[in-house]
PDB file of C-alpha atoms in Angstrom:
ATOM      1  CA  UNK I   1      27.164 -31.459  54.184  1.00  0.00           C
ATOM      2  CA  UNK I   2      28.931 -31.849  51.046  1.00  0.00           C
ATOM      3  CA  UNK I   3      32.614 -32.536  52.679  1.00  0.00           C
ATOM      4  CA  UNK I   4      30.620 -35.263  54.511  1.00  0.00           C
ATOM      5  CA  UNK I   5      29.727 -36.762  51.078  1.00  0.00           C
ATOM      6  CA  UNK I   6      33.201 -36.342  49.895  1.00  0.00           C
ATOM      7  CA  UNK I   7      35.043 -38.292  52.997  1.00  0.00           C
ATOM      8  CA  UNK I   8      31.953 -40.231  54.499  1.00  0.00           C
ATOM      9  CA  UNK I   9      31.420 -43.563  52.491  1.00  0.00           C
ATOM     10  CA  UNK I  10      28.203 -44.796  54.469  1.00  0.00           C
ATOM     11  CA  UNK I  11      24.840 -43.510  53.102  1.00  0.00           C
ATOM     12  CA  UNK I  12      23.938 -42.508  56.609  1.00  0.00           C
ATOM     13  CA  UNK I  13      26.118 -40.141  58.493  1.00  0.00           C
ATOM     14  CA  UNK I  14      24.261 -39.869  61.514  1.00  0.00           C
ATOM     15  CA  UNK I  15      23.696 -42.358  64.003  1.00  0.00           C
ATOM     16  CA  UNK I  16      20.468 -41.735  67.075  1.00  0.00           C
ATOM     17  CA  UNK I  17      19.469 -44.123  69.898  1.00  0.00           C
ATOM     18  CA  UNK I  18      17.030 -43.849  72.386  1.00  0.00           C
ATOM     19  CA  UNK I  19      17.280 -45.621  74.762  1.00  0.00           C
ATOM     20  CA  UNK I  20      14.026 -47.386  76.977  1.00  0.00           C
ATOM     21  CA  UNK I  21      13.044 -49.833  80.563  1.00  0.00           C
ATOM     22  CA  UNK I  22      11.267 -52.073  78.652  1.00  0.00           C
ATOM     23  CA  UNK I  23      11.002 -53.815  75.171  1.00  0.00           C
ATOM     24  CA  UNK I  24       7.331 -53.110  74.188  1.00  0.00           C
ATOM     25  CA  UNK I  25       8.114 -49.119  74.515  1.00  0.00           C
ATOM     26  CA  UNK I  26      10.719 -49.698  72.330  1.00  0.00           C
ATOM     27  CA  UNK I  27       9.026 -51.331  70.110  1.00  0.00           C
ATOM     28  CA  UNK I  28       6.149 -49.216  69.715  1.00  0.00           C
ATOM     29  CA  UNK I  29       8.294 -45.715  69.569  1.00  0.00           C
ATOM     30  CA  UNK I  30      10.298 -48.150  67.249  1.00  0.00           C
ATOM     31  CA  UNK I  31       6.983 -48.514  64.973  1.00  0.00           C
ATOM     32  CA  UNK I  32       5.796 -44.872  65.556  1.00  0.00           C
ATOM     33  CA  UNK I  33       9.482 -43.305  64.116  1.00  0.00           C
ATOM     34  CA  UNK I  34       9.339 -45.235  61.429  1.00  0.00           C
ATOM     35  CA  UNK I  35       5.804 -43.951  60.796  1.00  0.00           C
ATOM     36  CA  UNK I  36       6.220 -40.596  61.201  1.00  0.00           C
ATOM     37  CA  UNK I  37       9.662 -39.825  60.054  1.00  0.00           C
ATOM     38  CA  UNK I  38       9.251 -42.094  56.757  1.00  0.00           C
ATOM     39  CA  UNK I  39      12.313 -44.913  57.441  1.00  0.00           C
ATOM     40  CA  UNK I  40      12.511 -48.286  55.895  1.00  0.00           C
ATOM     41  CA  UNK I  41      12.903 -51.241  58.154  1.00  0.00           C
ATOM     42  CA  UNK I  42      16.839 -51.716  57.442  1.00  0.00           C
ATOM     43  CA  UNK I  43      17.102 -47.905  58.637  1.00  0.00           C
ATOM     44  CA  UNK I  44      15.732 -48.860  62.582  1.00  0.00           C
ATOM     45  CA  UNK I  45      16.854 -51.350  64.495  1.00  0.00           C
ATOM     46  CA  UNK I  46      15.634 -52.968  68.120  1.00  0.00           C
ATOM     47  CA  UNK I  47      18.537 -53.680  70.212  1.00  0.00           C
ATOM     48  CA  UNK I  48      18.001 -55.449  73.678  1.00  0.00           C
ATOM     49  CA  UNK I  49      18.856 -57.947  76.415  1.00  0.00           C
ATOM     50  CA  UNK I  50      18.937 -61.075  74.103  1.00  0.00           C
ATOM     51  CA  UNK I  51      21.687 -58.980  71.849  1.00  0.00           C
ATOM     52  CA  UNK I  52      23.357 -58.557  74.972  1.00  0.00           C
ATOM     53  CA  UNK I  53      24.857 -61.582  75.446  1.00  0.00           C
ATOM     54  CA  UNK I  54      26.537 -61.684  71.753  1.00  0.00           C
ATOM     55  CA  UNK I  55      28.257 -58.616  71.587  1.00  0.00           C
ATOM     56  CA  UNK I  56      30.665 -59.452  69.261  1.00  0.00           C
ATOM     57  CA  UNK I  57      28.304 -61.673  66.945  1.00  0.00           C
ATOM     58  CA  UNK I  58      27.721 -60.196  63.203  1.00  0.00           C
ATOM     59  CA  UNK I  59      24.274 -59.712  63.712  1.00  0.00           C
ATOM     60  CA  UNK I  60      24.801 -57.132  66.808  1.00  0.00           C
ATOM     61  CA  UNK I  61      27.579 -55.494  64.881  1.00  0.00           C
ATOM     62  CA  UNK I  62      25.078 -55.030  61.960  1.00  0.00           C
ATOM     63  CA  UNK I  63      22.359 -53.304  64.482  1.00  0.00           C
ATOM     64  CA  UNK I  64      24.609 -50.763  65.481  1.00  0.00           C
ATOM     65  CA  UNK I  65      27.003 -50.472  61.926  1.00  0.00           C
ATOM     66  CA  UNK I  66      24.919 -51.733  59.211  1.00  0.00           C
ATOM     67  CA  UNK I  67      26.950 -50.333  56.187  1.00  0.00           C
ATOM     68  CA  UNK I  68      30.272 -52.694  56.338  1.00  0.00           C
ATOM     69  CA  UNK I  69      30.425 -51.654  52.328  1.00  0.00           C
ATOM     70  CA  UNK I  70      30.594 -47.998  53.558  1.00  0.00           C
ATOM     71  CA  UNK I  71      32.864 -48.355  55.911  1.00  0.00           C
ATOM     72  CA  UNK I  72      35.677 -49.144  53.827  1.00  0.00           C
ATOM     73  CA  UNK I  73      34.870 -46.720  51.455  1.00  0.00           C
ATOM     74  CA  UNK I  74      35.143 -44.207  54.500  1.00  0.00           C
ATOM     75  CA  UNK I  75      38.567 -45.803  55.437  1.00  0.00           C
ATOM     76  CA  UNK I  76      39.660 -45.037  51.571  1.00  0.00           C
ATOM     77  CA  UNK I  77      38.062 -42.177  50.916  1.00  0.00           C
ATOM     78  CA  UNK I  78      38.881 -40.291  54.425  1.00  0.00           C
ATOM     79  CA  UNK I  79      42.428 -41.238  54.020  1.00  0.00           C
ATOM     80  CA  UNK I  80      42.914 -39.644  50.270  1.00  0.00           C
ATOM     81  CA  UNK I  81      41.031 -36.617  51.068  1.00  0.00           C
ATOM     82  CA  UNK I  82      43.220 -36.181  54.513  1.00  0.00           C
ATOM     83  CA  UNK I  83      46.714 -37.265  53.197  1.00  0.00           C
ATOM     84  CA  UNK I  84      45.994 -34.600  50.011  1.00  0.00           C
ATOM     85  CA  UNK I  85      44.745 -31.900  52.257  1.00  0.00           C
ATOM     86  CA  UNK I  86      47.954 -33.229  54.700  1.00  0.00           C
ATOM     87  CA  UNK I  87      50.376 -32.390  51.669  1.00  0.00           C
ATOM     88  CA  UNK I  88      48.802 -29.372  50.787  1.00  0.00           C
ATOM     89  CA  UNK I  89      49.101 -28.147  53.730  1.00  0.00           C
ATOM     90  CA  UNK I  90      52.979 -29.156  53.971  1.00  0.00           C
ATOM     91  CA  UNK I  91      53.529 -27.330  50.570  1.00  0.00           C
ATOM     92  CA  UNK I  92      51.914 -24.079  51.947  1.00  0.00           C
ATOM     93  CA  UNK I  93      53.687 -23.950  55.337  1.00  0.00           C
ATOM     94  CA  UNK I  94      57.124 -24.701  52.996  1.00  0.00           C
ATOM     95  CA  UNK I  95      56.131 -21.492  50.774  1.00  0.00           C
ATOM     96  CA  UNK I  96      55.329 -19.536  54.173  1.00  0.00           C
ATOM     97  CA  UNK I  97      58.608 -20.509  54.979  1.00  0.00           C
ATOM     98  CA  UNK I  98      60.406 -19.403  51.462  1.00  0.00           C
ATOM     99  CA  UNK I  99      58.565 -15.977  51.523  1.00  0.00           C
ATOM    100  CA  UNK I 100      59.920 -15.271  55.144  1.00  0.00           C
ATOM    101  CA  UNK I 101      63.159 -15.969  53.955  1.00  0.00           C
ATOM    102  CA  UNK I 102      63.870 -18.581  56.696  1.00  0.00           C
ATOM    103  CA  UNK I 103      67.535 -19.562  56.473  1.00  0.00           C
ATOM    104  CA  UNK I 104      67.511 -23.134  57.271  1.00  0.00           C
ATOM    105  CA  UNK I 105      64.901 -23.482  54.428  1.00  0.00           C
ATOM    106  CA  UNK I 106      66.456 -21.268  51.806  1.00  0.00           C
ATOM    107  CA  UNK I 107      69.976 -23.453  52.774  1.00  0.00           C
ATOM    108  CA  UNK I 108      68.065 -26.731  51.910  1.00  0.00           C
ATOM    109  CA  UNK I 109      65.067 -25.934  50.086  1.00  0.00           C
ATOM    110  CA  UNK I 110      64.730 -29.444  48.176  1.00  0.00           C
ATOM    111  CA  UNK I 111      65.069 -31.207  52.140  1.00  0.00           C
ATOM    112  CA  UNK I 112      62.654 -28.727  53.456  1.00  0.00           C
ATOM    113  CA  UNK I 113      59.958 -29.074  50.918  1.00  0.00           C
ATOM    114  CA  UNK I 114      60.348 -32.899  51.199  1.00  0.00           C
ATOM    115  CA  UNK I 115      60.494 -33.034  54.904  1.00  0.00           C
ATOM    116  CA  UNK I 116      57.108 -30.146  55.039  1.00  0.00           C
ATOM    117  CA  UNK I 117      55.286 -32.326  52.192  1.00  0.00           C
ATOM    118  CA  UNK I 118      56.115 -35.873  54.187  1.00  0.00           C
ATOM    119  CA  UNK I 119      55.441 -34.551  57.441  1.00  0.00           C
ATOM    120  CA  UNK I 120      52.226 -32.673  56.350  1.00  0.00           C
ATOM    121  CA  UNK I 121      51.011 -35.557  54.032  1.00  0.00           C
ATOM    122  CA  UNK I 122      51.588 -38.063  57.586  1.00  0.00           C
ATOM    123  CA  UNK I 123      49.596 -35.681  60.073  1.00  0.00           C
ATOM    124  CA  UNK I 124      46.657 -35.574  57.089  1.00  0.00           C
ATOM    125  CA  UNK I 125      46.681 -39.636  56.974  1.00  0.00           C
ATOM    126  CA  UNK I 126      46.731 -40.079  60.627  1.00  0.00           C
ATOM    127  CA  UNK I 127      43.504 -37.528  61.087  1.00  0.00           C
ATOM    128  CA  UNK I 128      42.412 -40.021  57.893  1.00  0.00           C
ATOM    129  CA  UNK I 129      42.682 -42.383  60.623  1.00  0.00           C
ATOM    130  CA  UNK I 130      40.942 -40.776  63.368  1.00  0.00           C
ATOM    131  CA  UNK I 131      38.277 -40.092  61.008  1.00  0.00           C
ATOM    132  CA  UNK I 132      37.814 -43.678  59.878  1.00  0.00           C
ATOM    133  CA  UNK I 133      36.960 -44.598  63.548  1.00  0.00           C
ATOM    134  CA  UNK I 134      33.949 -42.202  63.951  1.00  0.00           C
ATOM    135  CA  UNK I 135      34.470 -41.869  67.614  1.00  0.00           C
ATOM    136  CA  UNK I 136      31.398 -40.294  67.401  1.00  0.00           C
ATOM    137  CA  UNK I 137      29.542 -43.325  66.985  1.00  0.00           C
ATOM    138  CA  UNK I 138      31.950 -45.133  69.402  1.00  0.00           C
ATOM    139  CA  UNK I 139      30.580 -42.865  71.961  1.00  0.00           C
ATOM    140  CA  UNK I 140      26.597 -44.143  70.915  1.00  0.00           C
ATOM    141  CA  UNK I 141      27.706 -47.862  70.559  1.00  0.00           C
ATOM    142  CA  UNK I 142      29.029 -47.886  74.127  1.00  0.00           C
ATOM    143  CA  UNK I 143      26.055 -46.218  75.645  1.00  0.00           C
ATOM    144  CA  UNK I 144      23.669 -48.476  74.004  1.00  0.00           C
ATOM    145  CA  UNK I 145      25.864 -51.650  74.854  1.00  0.00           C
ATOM    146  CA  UNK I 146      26.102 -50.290  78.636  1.00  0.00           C
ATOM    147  CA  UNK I 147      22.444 -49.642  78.498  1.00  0.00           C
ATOM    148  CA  UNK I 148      21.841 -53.310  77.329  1.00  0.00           C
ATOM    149  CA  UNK I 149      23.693 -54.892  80.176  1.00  0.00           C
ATOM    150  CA  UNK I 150      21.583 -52.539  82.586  1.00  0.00           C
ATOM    151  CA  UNK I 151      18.879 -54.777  80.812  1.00  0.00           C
ATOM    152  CA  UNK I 152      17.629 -51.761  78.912  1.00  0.00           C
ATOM    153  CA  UNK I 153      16.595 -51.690  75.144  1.00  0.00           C
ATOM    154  CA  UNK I 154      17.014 -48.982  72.568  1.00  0.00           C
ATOM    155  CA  UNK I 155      15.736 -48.622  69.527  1.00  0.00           C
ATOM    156  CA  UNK I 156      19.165 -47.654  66.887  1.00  0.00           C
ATOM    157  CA  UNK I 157      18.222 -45.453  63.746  1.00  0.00           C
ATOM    158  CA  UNK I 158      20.260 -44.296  60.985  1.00  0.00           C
ATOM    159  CA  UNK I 159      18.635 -41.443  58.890  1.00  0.00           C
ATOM    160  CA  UNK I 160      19.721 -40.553  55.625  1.00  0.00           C
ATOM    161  CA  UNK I 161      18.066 -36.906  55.641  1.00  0.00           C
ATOM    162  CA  UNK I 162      18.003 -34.149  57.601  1.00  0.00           C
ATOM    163  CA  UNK I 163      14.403 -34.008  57.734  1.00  0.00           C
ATOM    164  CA  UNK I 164      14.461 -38.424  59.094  1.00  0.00           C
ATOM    165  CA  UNK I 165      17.153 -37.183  61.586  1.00  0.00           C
ATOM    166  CA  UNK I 166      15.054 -34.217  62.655  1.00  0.00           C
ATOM    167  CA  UNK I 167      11.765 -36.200  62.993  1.00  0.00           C
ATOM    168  CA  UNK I 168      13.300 -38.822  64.548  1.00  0.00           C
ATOM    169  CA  UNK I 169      15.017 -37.370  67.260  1.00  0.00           C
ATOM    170  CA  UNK I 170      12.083 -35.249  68.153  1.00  0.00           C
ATOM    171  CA  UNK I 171      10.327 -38.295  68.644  1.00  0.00           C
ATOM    172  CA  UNK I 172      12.460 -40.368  70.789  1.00  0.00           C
ATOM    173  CA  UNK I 173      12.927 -37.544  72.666  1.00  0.00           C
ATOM    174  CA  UNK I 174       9.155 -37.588  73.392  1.00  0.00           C
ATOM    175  CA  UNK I 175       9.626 -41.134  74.560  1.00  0.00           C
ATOM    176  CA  UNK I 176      13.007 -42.265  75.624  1.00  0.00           C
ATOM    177  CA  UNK I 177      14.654 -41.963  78.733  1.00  0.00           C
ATOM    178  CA  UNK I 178      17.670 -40.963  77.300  1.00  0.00           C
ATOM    179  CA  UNK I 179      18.840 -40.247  73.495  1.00  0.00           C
ATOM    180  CA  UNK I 180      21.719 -40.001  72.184  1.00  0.00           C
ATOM    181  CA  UNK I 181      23.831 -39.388  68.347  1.00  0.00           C
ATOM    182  CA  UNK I 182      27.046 -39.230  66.675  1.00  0.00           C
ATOM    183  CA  UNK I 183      27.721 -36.075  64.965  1.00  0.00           C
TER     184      UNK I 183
END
């Protein structure tokens, strides 16, 4: 959990949905998770039909990602930690390299280490990248937009514990017909 803290900028990590036919079971689960798992209102969100038809307005966008702050701090954070870890790498596979005595390295050491550090330090920024776009909660954005066109609604919650995580998906998994959460 602690390399989470160190790349992850957003408070909450995690994100759950559950999704449901009709907006008053939403609501009430809605009301219940809060209850019993202990969130604050800007931690649960209602998402339905009438959200549907702006999917590209701010205040969908802040249902589903409400930490913009975070976000770049993820995007800064994830590439630093990568791109280090990226030329750390490329310096290790360089001194692999010198300690097997490869010839092509030990003929142009300074280009090798230069070529191992750029090349290492790239692969480390693009998984900063990759990292940045939390296709994790791609994958729960797209089921809860689908879900909405189906005329569905689903109740979005971002825990910041283990134990609001744990509560909550045992409850909407009680209730919902389907739940689902990034990583």
């Amino acid at each position: 959990m602690r390399i989470k803290r160190l790349i992850f900028g957003e408070r909450s990590l995690t994100k759950v949905a559950g999704l449901f036919p009709s907006k008053s079971l939403a609501e009430s689960v809605a009301r219940q998770v809060k209850q019993t798992a202990g969130l604050d209102d800007p931690q649960v969100y209602l998402v339905g039909p009438p959200d549907g038809a702006a999917f590209n307005s701010p205040a969908f966008s802040r249902k589903l990602e409400p930490e913009s702050k975070g976000i770049w701090r993820t995007l800064i954070r994830a590439h630093v930690f990568a791109g280090t870890a990226g030329v750390i790498v490329g310096i290790l596979v360089y001194l692999g390299f010198i300690a097997a005595e490869n010839a092509a390295v030990k003929s142009t050491p300074g280009m090798s280490l230069v070529a191992m550090v750029f090349f290492g330090g790239l692969t480390g920024l693009l998984l900063g990248g990759l990292l940045t776009a939390r296709p994790d909660h791609a994958r729960v954005i797209t089921i809860v937009r689908r879900a909405i066109r189906q005329g569905r609604w689903a109740v979005v919650i971002h825990p910041l514990t283990q134990h609001q995580l744990d509560m909550s998906l045992r409850e909407l998994r009680d209730r919902s017909d389907r739940v689902v959460r990034s990583l």
